[in-house]
Tab-separated table of C-alpha atoms in Angstrom:
chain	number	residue	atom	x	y	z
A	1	UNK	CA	4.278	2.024	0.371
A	2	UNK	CA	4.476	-0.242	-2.341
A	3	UNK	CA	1.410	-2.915	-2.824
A	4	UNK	CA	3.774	-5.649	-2.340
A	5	UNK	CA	4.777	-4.319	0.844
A	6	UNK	CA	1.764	-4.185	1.889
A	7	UNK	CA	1.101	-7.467	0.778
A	8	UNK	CA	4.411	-8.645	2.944
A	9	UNK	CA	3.353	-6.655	6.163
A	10	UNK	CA	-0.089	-8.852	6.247
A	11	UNK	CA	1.871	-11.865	5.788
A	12	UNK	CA	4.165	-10.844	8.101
A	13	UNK	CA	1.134	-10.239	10.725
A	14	UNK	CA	-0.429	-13.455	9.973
A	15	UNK	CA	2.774	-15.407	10.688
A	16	UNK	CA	3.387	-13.748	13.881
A	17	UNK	CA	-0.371	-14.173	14.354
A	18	UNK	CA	-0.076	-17.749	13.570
A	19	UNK	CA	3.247	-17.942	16.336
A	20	UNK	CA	1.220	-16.548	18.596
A	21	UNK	CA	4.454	-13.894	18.820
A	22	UNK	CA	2.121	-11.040	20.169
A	23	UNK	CA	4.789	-8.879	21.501
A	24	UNK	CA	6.444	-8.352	17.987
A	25	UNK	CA	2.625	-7.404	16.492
A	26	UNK	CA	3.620	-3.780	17.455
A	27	UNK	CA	6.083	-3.368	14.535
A	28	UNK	CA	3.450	-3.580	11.877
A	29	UNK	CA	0.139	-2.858	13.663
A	30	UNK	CA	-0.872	0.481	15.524
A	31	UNK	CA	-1.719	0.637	18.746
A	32	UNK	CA	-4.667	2.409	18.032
A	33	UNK	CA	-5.623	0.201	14.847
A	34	UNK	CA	-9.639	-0.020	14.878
A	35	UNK	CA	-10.905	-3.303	14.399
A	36	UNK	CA	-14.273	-3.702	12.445
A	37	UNK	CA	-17.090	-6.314	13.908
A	38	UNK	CA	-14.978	-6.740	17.151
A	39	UNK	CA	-16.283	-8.535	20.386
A	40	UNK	CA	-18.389	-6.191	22.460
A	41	UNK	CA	-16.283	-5.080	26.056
A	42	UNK	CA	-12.502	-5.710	24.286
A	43	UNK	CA	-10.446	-2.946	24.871
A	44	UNK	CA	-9.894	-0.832	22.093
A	45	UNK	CA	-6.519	-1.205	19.551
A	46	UNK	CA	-3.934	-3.515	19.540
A	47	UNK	CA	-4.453	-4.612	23.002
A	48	UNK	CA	-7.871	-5.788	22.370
A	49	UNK	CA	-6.635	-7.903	18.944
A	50	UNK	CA	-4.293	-9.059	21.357
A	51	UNK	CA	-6.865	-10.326	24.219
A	52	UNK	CA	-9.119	-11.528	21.704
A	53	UNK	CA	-6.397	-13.694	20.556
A	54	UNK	CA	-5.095	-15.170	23.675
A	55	UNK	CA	-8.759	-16.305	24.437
A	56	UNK	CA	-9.062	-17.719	21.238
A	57	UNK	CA	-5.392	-19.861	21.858
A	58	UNK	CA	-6.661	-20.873	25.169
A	59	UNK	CA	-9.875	-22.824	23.738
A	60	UNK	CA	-8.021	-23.842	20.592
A	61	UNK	CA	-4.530	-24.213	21.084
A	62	UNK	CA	-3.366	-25.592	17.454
A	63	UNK	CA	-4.983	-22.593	15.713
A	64	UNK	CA	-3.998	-21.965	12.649
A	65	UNK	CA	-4.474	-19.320	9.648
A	66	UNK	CA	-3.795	-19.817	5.881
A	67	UNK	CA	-3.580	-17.200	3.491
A	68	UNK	CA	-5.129	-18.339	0.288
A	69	UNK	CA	-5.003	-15.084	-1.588
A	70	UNK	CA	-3.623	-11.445	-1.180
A	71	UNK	CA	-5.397	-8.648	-3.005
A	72	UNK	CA	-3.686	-5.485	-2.733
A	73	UNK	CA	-5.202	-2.320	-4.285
A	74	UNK	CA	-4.791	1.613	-3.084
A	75	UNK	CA	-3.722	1.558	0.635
A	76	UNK	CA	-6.010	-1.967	1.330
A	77	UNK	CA	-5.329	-5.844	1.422
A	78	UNK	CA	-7.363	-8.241	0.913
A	79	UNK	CA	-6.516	-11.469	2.331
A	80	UNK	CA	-8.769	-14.958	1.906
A	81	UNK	CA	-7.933	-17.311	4.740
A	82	UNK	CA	-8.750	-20.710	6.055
A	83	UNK	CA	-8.846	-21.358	9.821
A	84	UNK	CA	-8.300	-24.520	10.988
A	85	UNK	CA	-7.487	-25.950	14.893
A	86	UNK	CA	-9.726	-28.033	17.881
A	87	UNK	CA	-11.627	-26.940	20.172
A	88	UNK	CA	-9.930	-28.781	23.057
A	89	UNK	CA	-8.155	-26.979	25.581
A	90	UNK	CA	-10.937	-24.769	27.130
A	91	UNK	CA	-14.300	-22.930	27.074
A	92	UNK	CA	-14.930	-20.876	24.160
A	93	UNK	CA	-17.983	-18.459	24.183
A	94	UNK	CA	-19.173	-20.246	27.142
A	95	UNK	CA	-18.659	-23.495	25.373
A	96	UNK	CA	-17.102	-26.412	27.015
A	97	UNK	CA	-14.320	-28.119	24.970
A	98	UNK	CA	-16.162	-30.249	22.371
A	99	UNK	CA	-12.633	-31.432	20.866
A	100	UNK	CA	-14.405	-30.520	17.733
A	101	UNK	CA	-11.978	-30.291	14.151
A	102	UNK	CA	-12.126	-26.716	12.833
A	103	UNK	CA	-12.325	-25.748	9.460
A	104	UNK	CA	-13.349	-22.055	8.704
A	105	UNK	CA	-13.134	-19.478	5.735
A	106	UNK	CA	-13.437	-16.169	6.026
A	107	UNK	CA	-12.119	-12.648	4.358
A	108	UNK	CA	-10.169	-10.196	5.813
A	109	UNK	CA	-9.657	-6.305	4.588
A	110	UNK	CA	-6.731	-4.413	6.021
A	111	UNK	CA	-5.809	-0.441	5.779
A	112	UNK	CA	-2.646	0.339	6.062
A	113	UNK	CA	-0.781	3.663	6.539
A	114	UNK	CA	2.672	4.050	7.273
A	115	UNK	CA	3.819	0.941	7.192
A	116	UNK	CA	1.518	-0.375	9.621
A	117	UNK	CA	-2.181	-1.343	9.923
A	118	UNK	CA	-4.213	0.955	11.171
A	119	UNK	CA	-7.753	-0.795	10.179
A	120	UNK	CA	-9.030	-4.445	9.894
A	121	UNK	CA	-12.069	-5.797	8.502
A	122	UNK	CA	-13.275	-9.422	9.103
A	123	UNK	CA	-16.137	-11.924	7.567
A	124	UNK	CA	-15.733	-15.328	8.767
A	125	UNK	CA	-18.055	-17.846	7.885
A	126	UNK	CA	-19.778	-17.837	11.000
A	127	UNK	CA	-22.422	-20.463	10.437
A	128	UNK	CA	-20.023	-23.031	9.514
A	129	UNK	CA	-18.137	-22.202	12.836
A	130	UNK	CA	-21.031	-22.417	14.867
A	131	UNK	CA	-22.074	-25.671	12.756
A	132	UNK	CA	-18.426	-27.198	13.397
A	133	UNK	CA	-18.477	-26.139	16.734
A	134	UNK	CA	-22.113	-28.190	17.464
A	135	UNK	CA	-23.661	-24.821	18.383
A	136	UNK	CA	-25.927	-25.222	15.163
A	137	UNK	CA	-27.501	-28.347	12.971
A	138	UNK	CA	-25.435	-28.453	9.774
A	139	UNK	CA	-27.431	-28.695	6.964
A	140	UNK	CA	-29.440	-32.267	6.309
């Protein structure tokens, strides 16, 4: 596959992502894709992007991801995002809703094969959600 295919199945995955249309996620992500860093006890593949996700929605219902740059090199993408939603809907990581304004960065790396992604990679900027979040002092 082309880079800029590549480049269009990520965006493609982000805006289903983003329309929380997890049935269609199938098309353009394996079923066995391994997922880098993920929650301890998820399933494993797809299903366990897709649990992870629902939980998410459930705390913060208005979540949103912007891409802010695609990199595409070899069979990798690169994609700098911005997260942004409330927590205000239900407990997240044991958290009650703190109705708390999110507003995260973070970098994903995908590998794709096939026309699909078969391997994700993500660094969020963890500190910053667990400052925003009122788990941790932000800085003085």
């Amino acid at each position: 596959m082309s880079l800029e295919a590549n480049k269009a199945i990520v965006r493609r995955y982000q805006a289903l992502y983003n329309a929380n249309d997890l049935d269609a996620l199938g098309d353009i992500v394996a079923v066995d894709v391994v997922s880098h860093k993920t929650l301890p006890g998820l399933p494993p593949g797809l299903e366990g992007g897709k649990f992870a996700h629902r939980g998410t929605v459930a705390a913060i219902p208005d979540l949103n991801y912007s891409i802010e740059d695609l990199i595409a090199e070899g069979d990798k993408v690169v994609m700098r995002w911005t997260m942004t939603g409330t927590h205000s809907a239900a407990p997240f990581m044991g958290l009650p809703p703190t109705g708390n304004s999110l507003r995260v960065s973070g970098i994903s790396i995908f590998r794709l094969a096939n026309g699909k992604i078969v391997e994700h990679w993500a660094e969020p900027d963890g500190v910053t959600f667990m400052q925003q979040l009122g788990l941790m002092p932000a800085p003085a």
